[in-house]
Coordinates of C-alpha atoms and ligand atoms in Angstrom, one line a residue:
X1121 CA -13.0 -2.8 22.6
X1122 CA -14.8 -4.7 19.9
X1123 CA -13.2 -3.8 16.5
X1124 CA -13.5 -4.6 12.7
X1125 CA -11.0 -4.9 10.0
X1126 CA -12.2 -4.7 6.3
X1127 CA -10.2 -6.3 3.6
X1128 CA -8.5 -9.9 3.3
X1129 CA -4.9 -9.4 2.3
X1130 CA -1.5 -9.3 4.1
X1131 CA -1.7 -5.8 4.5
X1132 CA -4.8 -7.0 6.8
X1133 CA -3.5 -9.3 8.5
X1134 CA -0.8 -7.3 9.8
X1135 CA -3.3 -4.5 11.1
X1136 CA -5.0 -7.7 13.0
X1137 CA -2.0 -8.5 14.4
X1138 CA -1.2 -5.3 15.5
X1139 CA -4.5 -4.9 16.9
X1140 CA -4.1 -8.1 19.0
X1141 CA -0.8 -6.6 20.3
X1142 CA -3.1 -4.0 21.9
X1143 CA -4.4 -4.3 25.5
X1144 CA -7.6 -2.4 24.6
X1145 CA -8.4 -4.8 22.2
X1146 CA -11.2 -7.8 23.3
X1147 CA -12.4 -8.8 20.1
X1148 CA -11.3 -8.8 16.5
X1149 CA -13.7 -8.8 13.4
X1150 CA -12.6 -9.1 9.8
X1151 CA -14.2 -8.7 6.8
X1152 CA -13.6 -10.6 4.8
X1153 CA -10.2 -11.9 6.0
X1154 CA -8.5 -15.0 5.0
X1155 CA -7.3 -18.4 6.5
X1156 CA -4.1 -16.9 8.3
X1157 CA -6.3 -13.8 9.8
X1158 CA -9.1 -16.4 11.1
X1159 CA -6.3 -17.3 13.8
X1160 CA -6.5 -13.9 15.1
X1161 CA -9.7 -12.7 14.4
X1162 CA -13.5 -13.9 13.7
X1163 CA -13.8 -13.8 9.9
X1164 CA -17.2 -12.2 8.4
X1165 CA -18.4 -13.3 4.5
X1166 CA -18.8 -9.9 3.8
X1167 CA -16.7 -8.0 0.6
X1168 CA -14.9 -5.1 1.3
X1169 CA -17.1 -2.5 -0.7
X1170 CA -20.6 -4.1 0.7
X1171 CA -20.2 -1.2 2.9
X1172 CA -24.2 -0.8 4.0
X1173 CA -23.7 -4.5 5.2
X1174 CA -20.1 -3.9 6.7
X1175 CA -22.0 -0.2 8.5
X1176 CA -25.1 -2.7 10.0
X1177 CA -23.3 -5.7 10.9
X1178 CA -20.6 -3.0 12.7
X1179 CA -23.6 -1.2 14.5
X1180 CA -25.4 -4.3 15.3
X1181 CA -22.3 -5.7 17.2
X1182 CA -21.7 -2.9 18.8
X1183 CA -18.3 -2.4 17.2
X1184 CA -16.4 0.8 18.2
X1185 CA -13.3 1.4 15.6
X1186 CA -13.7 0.0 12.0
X1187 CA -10.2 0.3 10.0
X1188 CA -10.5 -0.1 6.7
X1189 CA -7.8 -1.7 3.8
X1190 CA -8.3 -1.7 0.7
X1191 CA -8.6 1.3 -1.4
X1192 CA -11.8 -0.2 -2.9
X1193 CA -14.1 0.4 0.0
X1194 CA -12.4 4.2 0.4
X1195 CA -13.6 4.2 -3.4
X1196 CA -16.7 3.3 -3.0
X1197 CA -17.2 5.8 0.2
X1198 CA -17.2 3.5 3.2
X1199 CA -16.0 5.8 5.5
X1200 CA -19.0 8.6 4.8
X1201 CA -20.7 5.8 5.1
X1202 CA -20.2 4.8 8.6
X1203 CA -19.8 8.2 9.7
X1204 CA -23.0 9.1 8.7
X1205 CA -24.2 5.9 11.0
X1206 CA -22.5 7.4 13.8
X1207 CA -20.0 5.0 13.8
X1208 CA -16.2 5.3 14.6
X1209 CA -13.9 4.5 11.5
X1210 CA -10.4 4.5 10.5
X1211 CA -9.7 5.7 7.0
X1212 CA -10.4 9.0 4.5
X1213 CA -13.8 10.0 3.1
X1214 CA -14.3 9.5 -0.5
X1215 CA -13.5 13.0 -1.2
X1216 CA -10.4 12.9 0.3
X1217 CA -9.4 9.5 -1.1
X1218 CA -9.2 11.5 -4.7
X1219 CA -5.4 11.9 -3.8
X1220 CA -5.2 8.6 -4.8
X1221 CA -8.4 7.4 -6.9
X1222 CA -7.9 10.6 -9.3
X1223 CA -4.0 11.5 -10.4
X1224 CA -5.3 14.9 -11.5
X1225 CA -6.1 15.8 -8.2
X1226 CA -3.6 14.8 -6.7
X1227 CA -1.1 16.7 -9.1
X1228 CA -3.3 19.5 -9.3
X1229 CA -3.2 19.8 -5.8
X1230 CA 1.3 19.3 -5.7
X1231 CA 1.2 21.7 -8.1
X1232 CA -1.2 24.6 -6.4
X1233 CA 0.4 24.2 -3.1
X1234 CA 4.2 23.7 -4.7
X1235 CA 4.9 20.2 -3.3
X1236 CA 7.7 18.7 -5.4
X1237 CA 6.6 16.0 -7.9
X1238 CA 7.4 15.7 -11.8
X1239 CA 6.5 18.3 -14.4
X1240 CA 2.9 16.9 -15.8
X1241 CA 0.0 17.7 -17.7
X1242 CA -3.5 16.3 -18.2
X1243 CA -5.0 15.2 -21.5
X1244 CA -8.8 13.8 -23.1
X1245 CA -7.9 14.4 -26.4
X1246 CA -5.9 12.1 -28.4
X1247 CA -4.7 14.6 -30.8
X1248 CA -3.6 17.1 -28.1
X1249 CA -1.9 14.1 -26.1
X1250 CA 0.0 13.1 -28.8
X1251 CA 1.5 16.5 -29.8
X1252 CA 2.2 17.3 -26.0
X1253 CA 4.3 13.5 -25.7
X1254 CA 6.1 14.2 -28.9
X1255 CA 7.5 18.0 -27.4
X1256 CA 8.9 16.2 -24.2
X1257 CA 11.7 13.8 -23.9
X1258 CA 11.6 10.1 -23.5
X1259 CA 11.1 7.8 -22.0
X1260 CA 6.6 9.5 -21.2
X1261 CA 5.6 8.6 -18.3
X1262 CA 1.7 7.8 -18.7
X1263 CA -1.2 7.9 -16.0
X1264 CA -4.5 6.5 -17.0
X1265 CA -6.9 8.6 -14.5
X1266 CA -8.4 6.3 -12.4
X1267 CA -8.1 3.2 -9.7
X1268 CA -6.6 1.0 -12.4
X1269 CA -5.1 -1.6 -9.7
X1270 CA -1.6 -0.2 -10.9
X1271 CA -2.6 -1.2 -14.1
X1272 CA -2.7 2.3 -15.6
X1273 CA 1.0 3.5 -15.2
X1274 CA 3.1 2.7 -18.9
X1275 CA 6.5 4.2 -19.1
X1276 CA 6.8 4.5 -23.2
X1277 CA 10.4 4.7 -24.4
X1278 CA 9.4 5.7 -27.5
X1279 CA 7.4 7.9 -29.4
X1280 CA 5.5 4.7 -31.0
X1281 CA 4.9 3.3 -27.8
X1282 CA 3.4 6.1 -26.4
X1283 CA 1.3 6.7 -28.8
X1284 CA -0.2 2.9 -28.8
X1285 CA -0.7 3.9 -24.9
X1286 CA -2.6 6.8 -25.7
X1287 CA -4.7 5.0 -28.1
X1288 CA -4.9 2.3 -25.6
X1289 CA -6.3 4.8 -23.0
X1290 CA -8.6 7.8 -24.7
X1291 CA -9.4 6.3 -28.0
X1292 CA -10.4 2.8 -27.0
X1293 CA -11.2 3.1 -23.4
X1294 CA -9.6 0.0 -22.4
X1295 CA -9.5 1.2 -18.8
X1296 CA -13.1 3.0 -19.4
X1297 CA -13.5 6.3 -20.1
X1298 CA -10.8 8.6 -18.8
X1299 CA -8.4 11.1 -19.3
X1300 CA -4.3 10.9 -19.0
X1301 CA -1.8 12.7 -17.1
X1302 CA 1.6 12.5 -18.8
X1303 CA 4.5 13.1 -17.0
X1304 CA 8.7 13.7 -17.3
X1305 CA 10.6 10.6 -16.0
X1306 CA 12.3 10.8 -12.9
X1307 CA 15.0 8.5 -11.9
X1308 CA 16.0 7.3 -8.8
X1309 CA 15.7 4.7 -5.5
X1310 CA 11.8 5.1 -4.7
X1311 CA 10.5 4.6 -1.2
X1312 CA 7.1 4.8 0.8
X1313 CA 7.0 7.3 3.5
X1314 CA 3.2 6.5 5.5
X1315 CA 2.4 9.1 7.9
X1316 CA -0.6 8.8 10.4
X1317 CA -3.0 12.3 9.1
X1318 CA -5.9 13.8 10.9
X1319 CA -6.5 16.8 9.3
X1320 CA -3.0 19.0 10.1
X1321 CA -1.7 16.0 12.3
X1322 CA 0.8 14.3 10.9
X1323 CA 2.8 11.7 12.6
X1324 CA 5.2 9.7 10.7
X1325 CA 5.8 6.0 10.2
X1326 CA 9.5 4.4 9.5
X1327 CA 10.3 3.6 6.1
X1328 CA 9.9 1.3 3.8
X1329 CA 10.6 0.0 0.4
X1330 CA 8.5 -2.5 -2.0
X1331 CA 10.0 -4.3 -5.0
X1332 CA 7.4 -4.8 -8.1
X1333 CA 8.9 -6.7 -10.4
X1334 CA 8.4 -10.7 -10.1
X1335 CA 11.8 -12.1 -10.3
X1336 CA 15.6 -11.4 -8.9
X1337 CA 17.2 -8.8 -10.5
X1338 CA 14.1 -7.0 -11.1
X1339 CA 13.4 -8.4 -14.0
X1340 CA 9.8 -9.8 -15.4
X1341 CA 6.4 -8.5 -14.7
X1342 CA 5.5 -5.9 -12.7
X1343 CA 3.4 -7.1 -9.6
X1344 CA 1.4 -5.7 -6.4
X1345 CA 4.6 -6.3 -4.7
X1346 CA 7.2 -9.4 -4.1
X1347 CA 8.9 -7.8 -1.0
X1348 CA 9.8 -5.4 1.2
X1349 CA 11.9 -4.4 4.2
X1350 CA 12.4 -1.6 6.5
X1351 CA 14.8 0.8 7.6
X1352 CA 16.6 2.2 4.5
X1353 CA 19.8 2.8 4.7
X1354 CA 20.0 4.8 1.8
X1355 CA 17.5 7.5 3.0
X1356 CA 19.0 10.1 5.5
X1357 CA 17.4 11.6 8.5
X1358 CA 17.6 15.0 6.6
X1359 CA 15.7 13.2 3.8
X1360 CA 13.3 12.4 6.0
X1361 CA 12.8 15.6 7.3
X1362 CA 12.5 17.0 3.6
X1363 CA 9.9 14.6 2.9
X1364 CA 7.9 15.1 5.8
X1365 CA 8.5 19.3 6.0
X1366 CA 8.0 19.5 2.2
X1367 CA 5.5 17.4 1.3
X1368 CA 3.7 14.9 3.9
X1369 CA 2.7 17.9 6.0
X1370 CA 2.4 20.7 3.2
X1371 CA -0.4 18.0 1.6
X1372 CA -2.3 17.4 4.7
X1373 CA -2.8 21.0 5.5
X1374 CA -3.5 21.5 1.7
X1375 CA -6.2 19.0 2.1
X1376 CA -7.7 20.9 4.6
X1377 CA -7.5 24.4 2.9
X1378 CA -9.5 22.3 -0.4
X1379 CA -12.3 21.3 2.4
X1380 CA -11.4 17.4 2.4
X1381 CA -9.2 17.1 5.2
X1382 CA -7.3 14.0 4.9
X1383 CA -7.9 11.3 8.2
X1384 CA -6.3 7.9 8.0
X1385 CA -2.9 6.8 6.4
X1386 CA -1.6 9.1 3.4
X1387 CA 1.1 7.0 1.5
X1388 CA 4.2 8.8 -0.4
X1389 CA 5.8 7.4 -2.7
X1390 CA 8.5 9.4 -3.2
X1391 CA 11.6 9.4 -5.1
X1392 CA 15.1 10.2 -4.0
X1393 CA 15.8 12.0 -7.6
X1394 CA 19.3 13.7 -8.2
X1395 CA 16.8 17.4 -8.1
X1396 CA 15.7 15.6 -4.6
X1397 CA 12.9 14.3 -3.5
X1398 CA 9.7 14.3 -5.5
X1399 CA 6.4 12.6 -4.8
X1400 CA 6.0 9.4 -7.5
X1401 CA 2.3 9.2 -6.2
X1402 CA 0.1 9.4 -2.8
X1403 CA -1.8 6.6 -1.6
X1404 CA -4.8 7.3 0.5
X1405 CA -4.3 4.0 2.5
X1406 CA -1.7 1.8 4.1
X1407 CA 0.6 0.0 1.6
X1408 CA 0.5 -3.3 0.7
X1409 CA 3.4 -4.6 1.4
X1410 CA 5.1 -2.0 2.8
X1411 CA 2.7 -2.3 5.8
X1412 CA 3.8 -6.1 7.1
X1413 CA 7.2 -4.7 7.9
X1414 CA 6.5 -1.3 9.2
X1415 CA 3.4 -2.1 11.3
X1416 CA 6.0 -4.8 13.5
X1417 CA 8.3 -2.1 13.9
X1418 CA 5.7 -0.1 15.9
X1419 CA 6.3 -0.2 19.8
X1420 CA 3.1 2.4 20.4
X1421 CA -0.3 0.4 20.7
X1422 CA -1.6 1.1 17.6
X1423 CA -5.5 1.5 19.3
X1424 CA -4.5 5.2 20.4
X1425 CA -3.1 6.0 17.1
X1426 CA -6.2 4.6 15.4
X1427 CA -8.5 6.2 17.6
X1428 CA -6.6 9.4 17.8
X1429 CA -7.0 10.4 14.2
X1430 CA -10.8 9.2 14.0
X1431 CA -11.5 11.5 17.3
X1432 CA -8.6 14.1 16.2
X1433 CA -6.7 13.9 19.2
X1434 CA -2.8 13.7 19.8
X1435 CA -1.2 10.6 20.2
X1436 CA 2.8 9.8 20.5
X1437 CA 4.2 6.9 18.1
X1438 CA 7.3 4.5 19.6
X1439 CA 9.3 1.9 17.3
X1440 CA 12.0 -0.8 17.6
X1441 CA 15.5 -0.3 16.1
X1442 CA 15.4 -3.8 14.7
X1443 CA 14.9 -4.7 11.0
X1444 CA 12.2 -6.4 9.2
X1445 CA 12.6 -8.0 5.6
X1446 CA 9.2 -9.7 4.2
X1447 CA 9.5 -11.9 1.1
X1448 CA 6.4 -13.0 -0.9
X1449 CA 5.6 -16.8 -1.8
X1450 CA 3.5 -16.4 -4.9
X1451 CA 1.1 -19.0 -7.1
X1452 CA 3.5 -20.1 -10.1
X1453 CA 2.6 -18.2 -13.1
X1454 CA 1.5 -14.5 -11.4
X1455 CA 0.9 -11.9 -11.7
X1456 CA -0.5 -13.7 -14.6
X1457 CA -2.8 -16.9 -14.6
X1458 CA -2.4 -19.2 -11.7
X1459 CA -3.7 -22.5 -10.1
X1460 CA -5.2 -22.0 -7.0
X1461 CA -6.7 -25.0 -4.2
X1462 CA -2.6 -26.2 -3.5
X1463 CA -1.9 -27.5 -0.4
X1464 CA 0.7 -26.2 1.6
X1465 CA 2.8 -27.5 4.7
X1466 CA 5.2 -27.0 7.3
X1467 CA 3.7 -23.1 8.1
X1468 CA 3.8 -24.8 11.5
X1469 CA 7.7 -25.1 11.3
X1470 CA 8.5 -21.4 10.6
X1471 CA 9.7 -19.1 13.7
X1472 CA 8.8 -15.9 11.7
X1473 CA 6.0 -14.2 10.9
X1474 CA 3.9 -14.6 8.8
X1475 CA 1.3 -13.1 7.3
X1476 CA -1.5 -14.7 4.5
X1477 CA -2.1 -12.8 1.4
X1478 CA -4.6 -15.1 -0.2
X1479 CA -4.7 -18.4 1.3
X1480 CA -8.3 -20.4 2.2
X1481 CA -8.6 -23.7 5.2
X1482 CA -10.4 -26.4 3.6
X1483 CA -10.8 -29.1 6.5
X1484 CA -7.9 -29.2 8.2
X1485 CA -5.8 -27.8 5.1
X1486 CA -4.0 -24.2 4.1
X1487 CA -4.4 -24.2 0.6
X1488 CA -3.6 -21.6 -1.7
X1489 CA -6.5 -18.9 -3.0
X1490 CA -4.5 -16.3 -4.5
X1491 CA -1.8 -14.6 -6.8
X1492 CA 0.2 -13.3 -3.6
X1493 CA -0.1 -16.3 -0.9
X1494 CA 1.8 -15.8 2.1
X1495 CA 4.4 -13.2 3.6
X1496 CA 7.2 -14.3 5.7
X1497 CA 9.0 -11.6 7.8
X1498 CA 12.3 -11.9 9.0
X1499 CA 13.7 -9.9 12.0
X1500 CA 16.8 -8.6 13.3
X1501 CA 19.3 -6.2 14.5
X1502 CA 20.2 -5.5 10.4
X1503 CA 18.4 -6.4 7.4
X1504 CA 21.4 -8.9 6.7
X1505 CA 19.7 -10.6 9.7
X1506 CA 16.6 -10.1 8.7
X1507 CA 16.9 -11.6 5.1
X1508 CA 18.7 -14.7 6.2
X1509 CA 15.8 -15.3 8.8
X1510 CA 13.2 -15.2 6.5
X1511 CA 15.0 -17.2 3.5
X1512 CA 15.9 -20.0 6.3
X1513 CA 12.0 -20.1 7.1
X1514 CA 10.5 -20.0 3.5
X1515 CA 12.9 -23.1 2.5
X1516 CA 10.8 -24.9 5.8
X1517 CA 7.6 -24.0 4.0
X1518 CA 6.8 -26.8 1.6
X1519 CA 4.2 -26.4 -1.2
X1520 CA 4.8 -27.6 -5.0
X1521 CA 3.5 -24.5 -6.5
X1522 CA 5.0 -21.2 -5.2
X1523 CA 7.8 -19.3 -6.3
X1524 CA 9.6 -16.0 -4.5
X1525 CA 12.7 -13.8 -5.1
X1526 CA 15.7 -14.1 -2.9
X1527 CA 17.2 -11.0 -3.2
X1528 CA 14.5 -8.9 -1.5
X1529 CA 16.7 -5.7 -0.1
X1530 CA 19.7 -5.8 -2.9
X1531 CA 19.3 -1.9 -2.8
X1532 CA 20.2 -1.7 0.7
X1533 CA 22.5 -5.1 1.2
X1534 CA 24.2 -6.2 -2.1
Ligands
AMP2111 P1 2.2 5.0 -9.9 O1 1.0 4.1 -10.1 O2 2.0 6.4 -10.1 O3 2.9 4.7 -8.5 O4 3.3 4.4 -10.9 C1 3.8 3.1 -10.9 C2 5.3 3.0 -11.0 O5 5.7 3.7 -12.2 C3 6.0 3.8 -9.9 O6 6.2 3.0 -8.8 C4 7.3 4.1 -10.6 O7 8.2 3.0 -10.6 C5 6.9 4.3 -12.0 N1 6.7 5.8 -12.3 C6 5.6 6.5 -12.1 N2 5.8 7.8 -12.4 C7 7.0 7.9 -12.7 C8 7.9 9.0 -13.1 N3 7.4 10.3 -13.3 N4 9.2 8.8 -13.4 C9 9.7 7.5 -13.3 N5 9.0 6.5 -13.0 C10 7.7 6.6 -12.7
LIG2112 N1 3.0 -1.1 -2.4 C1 2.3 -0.1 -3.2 C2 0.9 0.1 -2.8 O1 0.4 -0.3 -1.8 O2 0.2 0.7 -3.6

């Protein structure tokens, strides 16, 4: 089988990788992929939401499963796209990737169909925003409506805050125009539950947790994600259960009763609150970087699951006990600016995996391209193990200007 990946993160190159696991698989495409994925898989200078180029270039080479990435092609309607070419893709039509590109549907839809997720409402109006914020308590939780690369989300500890959000958002626009969901705070360990959905199949994936914020201790920035690791200790079975009885499989059905019926990977992220678990947000795609430890973890070849949501089929998944722990090597200075063009050695030295995140091969040299560079993932039989593996590799990885946190996991380990 001849397939094509679109996107060019680590998220990416972990769904190559898989891929090449698979028996089924002869040739890998991606597009556009980056200088870690071009050792798996033919790269292709097309962008990720050029979808009319990505639909002819896969029905000119004969490609039979596309999976997409990024939540940008979804966005932009890839998927209907290829469908409507008669091609075979991986990934939710752009109606039903409103569960994640629209925050009022998605809690519109927890709310009709009684899925647990914080009490919320949705404003245009300044005025009426404002009055709404100062009847709740602190700290607001505001959504700006829309993909706003997790931009949008500001957690306001105080009324003035807030209130320069709201300006931010509906008087000025800064994100375009747009409405707000505001939201109570919840508190609590969050974790991403992904689950396999084609339309009322559901088929779970094992857990995992990211960490946002840029340095150790969770302090600085927030970011796309510094880390993340997989199983969680501090999430039962019976939470799992909860989650996936309560919410992942309440949603998909829901989906189908609204007449968008959800195929690809839906993303929880959930919270483990002290009123139990409530949904944080949905995802209408694999997480990034949840996905480079969960997607090693799978024992299944991951060509039947594909192929069994795009042709609604049933499938069976398998994963290993072990434990994976991923730690990101970013550009000095992100999330904000960044030099990019640095050399980097010694990836040859490393026993883990690892997976690019923006890196680029000029000559004969890796050199950094991006905010988020590379991904090392440690294994083992605990994430103790896990952790020290991938901290032993990253100190082999030599490269002036990158920086990572070293305490990837505290939740679970310290
Ligand atoms: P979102 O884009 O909705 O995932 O929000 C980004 C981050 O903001 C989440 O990962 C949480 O850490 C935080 N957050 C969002 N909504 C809430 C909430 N209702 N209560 C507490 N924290 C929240
Ligand atoms: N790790 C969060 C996301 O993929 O949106």
């Amino acid at each position: 089988m001849k397939v094509l990946v679109i996107g060019s993160g680590g998220r990416e190159h972990a769904i190559v990788d898989a891929l090449a696991r698979s028996p089924q698989v002869e040739k890998i495409f991606c597009a556009p992929g980056n200088a870690g994925i071009a050792q798996q898989a033919e790269c292709i200078a097309i962008r990720e939401t050029e979808i009319e180029r990505l639909r002819d270039f896969a029905t000119e080479n004969n490609i039979e499963l596309t999976v997409v990435g990024p939540e940008a092609a979804l966005a932009v309607g890839v998927v209907d796209c290829f469908k409507a070419a008669g091609l075979r893709i991986f990934g939710p039509s752009k109606a039903a990737t409103r569960i994640e590109s629209s925050k009022e549907f998605a809690k519109d839809l927890m709310a009709r169909y009684n899925v647990p997720t914080a009490a919320y409402r949705s404003f245009t109006d300044y005025t009426e925003a404002q009055a709404y914020v100062a009847s709740r308590p602190l700290p607001a939780v505001l959504k700006y409506d829309g993909l706003a690369a997790g931009k949008g989300v500001v957690i306001a500890e105080t009324l003035a805050e807030a209130e320069s959000a709201l300006k931010d958002m509906l008087l000025d626009d800064k994100f375009g125009e747009g409405k707000v969901v505001i939201e109570d705070f919840l508190t609590g360990p969050e974790f991403s539950f992904m689950c396999f959905v084609s339309g009322t199949k559901v088929w779970p994936m094992v857990l995992a947790q990211d960490h946002k914020r840029a340095y150790d201790g969770d302090k600085g920035p927030n970011t796309g994600g510094m880390g993340a690791y997989s199983p969680l200790p501090f999430i039962t079975a019976e939470d799992e259960e909860y989650a996936l009885e309560k919410i992942l499989k309440p949603v998909a059905e829901a989906m189908v009763a609204e007449g968008c019926p959800f195929e690809g990977v839906l993303y929880g992220g959930l919270m483990k609150t002290p009123q139990g678990i409530k949904v944080i947000e949905f995802n209408a795609r694999f997480g990034d970087p949840e996905t480079e430890v969960v997607l090693p973890r799978l024992k299944s070849d991951i060509v039947e699951i594909f192929c069994a949501v795009a042709d609604n089929k049933d499938a069976q998944l398998e994963w290993y006990n072990d434990a994976t722990l991923g730690i990101v090597l970013a550009s000095k200075g992100y999330p904000e600016a960044y030099e990019k063009g640095v050399e980097i050695k010694g990836l040859d030295t490393v026993e883990s995996t690892i997976y690019h995140m923006g890196t680029k091969r000029i000559d004969n040299r890796i050199v950094t391209a991006g905010g988020r560079v590379l991904f090392v993932i440690g294994r083992g039989a605990n994430l103790t193990e896990a952790r020290e593996n991938a901290l032993r590799d990253i100190a082999r990885i030599d490269c002036d200007n990158l920086f990572h946190r070293s305490d990837i996991g505290h939740w679970a380990l310290d």
